[in-house]
Amino acid sequence: MRLVVVTAGLSQPSSTRLLADRLAQAVQDRVEVDVRVVELRELAVDIANHMVVGFPSARLREVLEAVEGADALIAVTPIFTASYSGLFKSFFDVLDNQALNGKPVVIAATGGTARHSLALEHALRPMFVYLRALVLPTSVFAASEDFGHEGLAQRIARAAEELADQLTARPAVPKVEDEVIPFAEQLAALRP
């Protein structure tokens, strides 16, 4: 099974990446899964260029395909001005709008204060519901003061357990090979 972790932290080191890593490790502790972490800050120019010209670079295309082919997703963003970062939103804007259909997703965010925690419910959850993802019930928010506290560890464990349950309850997404079926052949298959 394949788990892709998308993190939109801008600094290095990043508390957003730290939260993403802790969530991924908690899932790996519960179920055997191959984890791929995608740091969006490394793709910022590629994402912007794709938005302007309409075509992804080879590097961005490979990441988009990894997300599409994943069995599950962990999506983590810093909260700026009471919502997800522009880089985070831009990445999901260039992702095919069918790529997350039915895919289990844990949403998580970091912010300077707990006042930003509602952004998970008023910004992230609606976006992923719009993309038809299966957004898991437990979202994880970490304010700066939460790191090192038991409450954050409990929320991470609960979200990881929910994702592990989803991964073990469903078959893995089969790897689809690029196969072009001629249009005439597709039409013939539809005729009785």
mmCIF file of C-alpha atoms in Angstrom:
data_model
loop_
_atom_site.group_PDB
_atom_site.id
_atom_site.type_symbol
_atom_site.label_atom_id
_atom_site.label_comp_id
_atom_site.label_asym_id
_atom_site.label_seq_id
_atom_site.Cartn_x
_atom_site.Cartn_y
_atom_site.Cartn_z
ATOM 1 C CA MET A 1 0.000 0.000 0.000
ATOM 2 C CA ARG A 2 1.127 3.513 -0.814
ATOM 3 C CA LEU A 3 0.713 6.551 1.449
ATOM 4 C CA VAL A 4 1.583 9.997 0.136
ATOM 5 C CA VAL A 5 2.178 12.810 2.612
ATOM 6 C CA VAL A 6 1.801 16.315 1.188
ATOM 7 C CA THR A 7 3.319 19.026 3.347
ATOM 8 C CA ALA A 8 3.241 22.741 2.569
ATOM 9 C CA GLY A 9 5.669 24.032 5.179
ATOM 10 C CA LEU A 10 7.826 26.869 3.909
ATOM 11 C CA SER A 11 10.748 26.921 6.308
ATOM 12 C CA GLN A 12 13.382 24.316 6.992
ATOM 13 C CA PRO A 13 13.064 22.851 9.500
ATOM 14 C CA SER A 14 9.316 23.203 9.447
ATOM 15 C CA SER A 15 6.785 22.448 12.172
ATOM 16 C CA THR A 16 4.416 21.466 9.353
ATOM 17 C CA ARG A 17 6.895 18.841 8.134
ATOM 18 C CA LEU A 18 7.426 17.681 11.728
ATOM 19 C CA LEU A 19 3.690 17.106 12.141
ATOM 20 C CA ALA A 20 3.537 15.339 8.760
ATOM 21 C CA ASP A 21 6.388 13.017 9.757
ATOM 22 C CA ARG A 22 4.782 12.196 13.097
ATOM 23 C CA LEU A 23 1.480 11.333 11.405
ATOM 24 C CA ALA A 24 3.199 9.171 8.783
ATOM 25 C CA GLN A 25 5.215 7.325 11.438
ATOM 26 C CA ALA A 26 2.093 6.697 13.505
ATOM 27 C CA VAL A 27 0.421 5.117 10.472
ATOM 28 C CA GLN A 28 3.531 3.023 9.721
ATOM 29 C CA ASP A 29 3.485 1.801 13.316
ATOM 30 C CA ARG A 30 0.004 0.360 12.683
ATOM 31 C CA VAL A 31 0.074 -0.945 9.108
ATOM 32 C CA GLU A 32 2.699 -1.833 6.518
ATOM 33 C CA VAL A 33 2.737 1.019 4.037
ATOM 34 C CA ASP A 34 5.238 2.667 1.700
ATOM 35 C CA VAL A 35 5.428 6.360 2.560
ATOM 36 C CA ARG A 36 6.370 9.124 0.164
ATOM 37 C CA VAL A 37 6.671 12.667 1.508
ATOM 38 C CA VAL A 38 6.145 15.548 -0.907
ATOM 39 C CA GLU A 39 7.415 18.957 0.184
ATOM 40 C CA LEU A 40 5.495 21.502 -1.851
ATOM 41 C CA ARG A 41 8.015 24.283 -1.266
ATOM 42 C CA GLU A 42 10.392 22.348 -3.540
ATOM 43 C CA LEU A 43 7.723 22.413 -6.270
ATOM 44 C CA ALA A 44 6.494 25.999 -5.852
ATOM 45 C CA VAL A 45 7.830 27.247 -9.196
ATOM 46 C CA ASP A 46 6.600 24.109 -10.999
ATOM 47 C CA ILE A 47 3.111 24.576 -9.512
ATOM 48 C CA ALA A 48 2.990 28.267 -10.492
ATOM 49 C CA ASN A 49 4.193 27.502 -14.026
ATOM 50 C CA HIS A 50 1.561 24.772 -14.392
ATOM 51 C CA MET A 51 -1.149 27.219 -13.342
ATOM 52 C CA VAL A 52 0.023 29.725 -15.956
ATOM 53 C CA VAL A 53 0.794 27.457 -18.923
ATOM 54 C CA GLY A 54 -1.548 24.558 -18.165
ATOM 55 C CA PHE A 55 1.072 21.818 -18.341
ATOM 56 C CA PRO A 56 3.033 20.262 -15.472
ATOM 57 C CA SER A 57 6.795 19.899 -15.551
ATOM 58 C CA ALA A 58 8.092 16.320 -15.542
ATOM 59 C CA ARG A 59 8.893 16.634 -11.831
ATOM 60 C CA LEU A 60 5.423 17.920 -10.946
ATOM 61 C CA ARG A 61 3.711 15.371 -13.208
ATOM 62 C CA GLU A 62 5.470 12.563 -11.345
ATOM 63 C CA VAL A 63 4.252 13.930 -7.985
ATOM 64 C CA LEU A 64 0.692 14.386 -9.260
ATOM 65 C CA GLU A 65 0.714 10.774 -10.493
ATOM 66 C CA ALA A 66 2.036 9.595 -7.118
ATOM 67 C CA VAL A 67 -0.852 11.317 -5.336
ATOM 68 C CA GLU A 68 -3.349 9.903 -7.823
ATOM 69 C CA GLY A 69 -1.928 6.376 -7.433
ATOM 70 C CA ALA A 70 -1.720 6.466 -3.641
ATOM 71 C CA ASP A 71 -3.999 4.375 -1.467
ATOM 72 C CA ALA A 72 -4.253 7.203 1.087
ATOM 73 C CA LEU A 73 -3.126 10.749 1.692
ATOM 74 C CA ILE A 74 -2.002 12.863 4.622
ATOM 75 C CA ALA A 75 -2.279 16.573 3.817
ATOM 76 C CA VAL A 76 -0.616 19.104 6.126
ATOM 77 C CA THR A 77 -0.494 22.876 5.733
ATOM 78 C CA PRO A 78 0.497 25.850 7.802
ATOM 79 C CA ILE A 79 -2.403 28.196 8.500
ATOM 80 C CA PHE A 80 -2.008 31.752 7.235
ATOM 81 C CA THR A 81 -4.730 34.370 7.738
ATOM 82 C CA ALA A 82 -7.207 31.766 9.010
ATOM 83 C CA SER A 83 -6.865 29.357 6.063
ATOM 84 C CA TYR A 84 -4.510 26.994 4.235
ATOM 85 C CA SER A 85 -1.456 28.388 2.496
ATOM 86 C CA GLY A 86 -1.664 29.539 -1.111
ATOM 87 C CA LEU A 87 0.955 26.977 -2.101
ATOM 88 C CA PHE A 88 -1.123 24.163 -0.571
ATOM 89 C CA LYS A 89 -4.286 25.311 -2.369
ATOM 90 C CA SER A 90 -2.451 25.801 -5.661
ATOM 91 C CA PHE A 91 -1.165 22.214 -5.566
ATOM 92 C CA PHE A 92 -4.660 20.815 -5.122
ATOM 93 C CA ASP A 93 -5.918 23.182 -7.833
ATOM 94 C CA VAL A 94 -3.566 21.600 -10.393
ATOM 95 C CA LEU A 95 -4.334 18.041 -9.263
ATOM 96 C CA ASP A 96 -6.909 16.286 -11.447
ATOM 97 C CA ASN A 97 -10.291 16.831 -9.792
ATOM 98 C CA GLN A 98 -10.998 13.068 -9.921
ATOM 99 C CA ALA A 99 -7.669 12.032 -8.347
ATOM 100 C CA LEU A 100 -8.941 11.844 -4.773
ATOM 101 C CA ASN A 101 -12.323 10.174 -5.387
ATOM 102 C CA GLY A 102 -12.962 7.920 -2.388
ATOM 103 C CA LYS A 103 -9.350 8.171 -1.207
ATOM 104 C CA PRO A 104 -8.935 8.296 2.596
ATOM 105 C CA VAL A 105 -7.339 11.573 3.669
ATOM 106 C CA VAL A 106 -6.117 12.800 7.033
ATOM 107 C CA ILE A 107 -6.089 16.583 7.174
ATOM 108 C CA ALA A 108 -3.715 18.400 9.490
ATOM 109 C CA ALA A 109 -2.366 21.889 10.043
ATOM 110 C CA THR A 110 0.032 23.936 12.095
ATOM 111 C CA GLY A 111 -0.335 27.483 13.318
ATOM 112 C CA GLY A 112 1.055 29.971 15.754
ATOM 113 C CA THR A 113 -1.929 29.786 18.095
ATOM 114 C CA ALA A 114 -4.884 27.509 18.752
ATOM 115 C CA ARG A 115 -7.154 30.231 17.328
ATOM 116 C CA HIS A 116 -6.304 28.878 13.861
ATOM 117 C CA SER A 117 -7.537 25.353 14.597
ATOM 118 C CA LEU A 118 -10.996 25.895 13.078
ATOM 119 C CA ALA A 119 -9.381 26.367 9.658
ATOM 120 C CA LEU A 120 -9.311 22.575 9.420
ATOM 121 C CA GLU A 121 -13.102 22.467 9.538
ATOM 122 C CA HIS A 122 -14.003 25.621 7.607
ATOM 123 C CA ALA A 123 -11.305 25.481 4.886
ATOM 124 C CA LEU A 124 -9.534 22.119 4.528
ATOM 125 C CA ARG A 125 -12.414 19.710 5.120
ATOM 126 C CA PRO A 126 -14.745 21.435 2.598
ATOM 127 C CA MET A 127 -12.000 21.520 -0.046
ATOM 128 C CA PHE A 128 -11.314 17.791 0.274
ATOM 129 C CA VAL A 129 -15.028 16.974 0.399
ATOM 130 C CA TYR A 130 -15.411 18.939 -2.836
ATOM 131 C CA LEU A 131 -12.637 16.758 -4.318
ATOM 132 C CA ARG A 132 -14.684 13.707 -3.197
ATOM 133 C CA ALA A 133 -12.006 12.435 -0.838
ATOM 134 C CA LEU A 134 -12.962 10.350 2.168
ATOM 135 C CA VAL A 135 -11.919 12.861 4.831
ATOM 136 C CA LEU A 136 -11.385 11.007 8.080
ATOM 137 C CA PRO A 137 -13.171 12.240 11.211
ATOM 138 C CA THR A 138 -10.097 13.178 13.230
ATOM 139 C CA SER A 139 -8.187 16.184 11.960
ATOM 140 C CA VAL A 140 -4.967 17.215 13.689
ATOM 141 C CA PHE A 141 -4.030 20.785 14.508
ATOM 142 C CA ALA A 142 -0.763 21.669 16.215
ATOM 143 C CA ALA A 143 -0.120 25.125 17.584
ATOM 144 C CA SER A 144 3.457 25.966 18.487
ATOM 145 C CA GLU A 145 2.845 25.164 22.163
ATOM 146 C CA ASP A 146 1.278 21.745 21.347
ATOM 147 C CA PHE A 147 4.531 20.066 20.366
ATOM 148 C CA GLY A 148 5.703 17.893 23.228
ATOM 149 C CA HIS A 149 2.258 17.683 24.858
ATOM 150 C CA GLU A 150 0.282 14.496 25.300
ATOM 151 C CA GLY A 151 -2.867 15.943 23.708
ATOM 152 C CA LEU A 152 -1.148 16.257 20.320
ATOM 153 C CA ALA A 153 0.219 12.723 20.579
ATOM 154 C CA GLN A 154 -3.291 11.435 21.293
ATOM 155 C CA ARG A 155 -4.795 13.245 18.301
ATOM 156 C CA ILE A 156 -2.027 11.907 16.048
ATOM 157 C CA ALA A 157 -2.621 8.369 17.334
ATOM 158 C CA ARG A 158 -6.384 8.618 16.786
ATOM 159 C CA ALA A 159 -6.007 9.951 13.224
ATOM 160 C CA ALA A 160 -3.388 7.294 12.416
ATOM 161 C CA GLU A 161 -5.663 4.550 13.751
ATOM 162 C CA GLU A 162 -8.541 5.775 11.568
ATOM 163 C CA LEU A 163 -6.306 5.816 8.491
ATOM 164 C CA ALA A 164 -4.818 2.401 9.257
ATOM 165 C CA ASP A 165 -8.347 1.006 9.613
ATOM 166 C CA GLN A 166 -9.269 2.419 6.205
ATOM 167 C CA LEU A 167 -6.134 1.012 4.595
ATOM 168 C CA THR A 168 -6.665 -2.488 5.975
ATOM 169 C CA ALA A 169 -10.384 -2.500 5.148
ATOM 170 C CA ARG A 170 -9.948 -1.733 1.443
ATOM 171 C CA PRO A 171 -7.950 -3.267 -1.361
ATOM 172 C CA ALA A 172 -4.904 -1.403 -2.588
ATOM 173 C CA VAL A 173 -5.336 0.822 -5.633
ATOM 174 C CA PRO A 174 -4.023 -1.213 -8.567
ATOM 175 C CA LYS A 175 -1.190 0.357 -10.548
ATOM 176 C CA VAL A 176 -2.712 1.304 -13.862
ATOM 177 C CA GLU A 177 -0.423 0.999 -16.829
ATOM 178 C CA ASP A 178 -0.759 3.595 -19.557
ATOM 179 C CA GLU A 179 -2.757 1.786 -22.189
ATOM 180 C CA VAL A 180 -4.334 3.627 -25.055
ATOM 181 C CA ILE A 181 -7.468 1.980 -26.357
ATOM 182 C CA PRO A 182 -8.505 3.291 -29.768
ATOM 183 C CA PHE A 183 -11.760 5.231 -29.713
ATOM 184 C CA ALA A 184 -13.398 2.965 -32.308
ATOM 185 C CA GLU A 185 -12.638 -0.030 -30.095
ATOM 186 C CA GLN A 186 -14.159 1.722 -27.084
ATOM 187 C CA LEU A 187 -17.320 2.478 -29.058
ATOM 188 C CA ALA A 188 -17.544 -1.109 -30.279
ATOM 189 C CA ALA A 189 -17.408 -2.324 -26.688
ATOM 190 C CA LEU A 190 -20.497 -0.216 -25.868
ATOM 191 C CA ARG A 191 -22.644 -1.657 -28.659
ATOM 192 C CA PRO A 192 -24.857 -4.614 -27.762
#
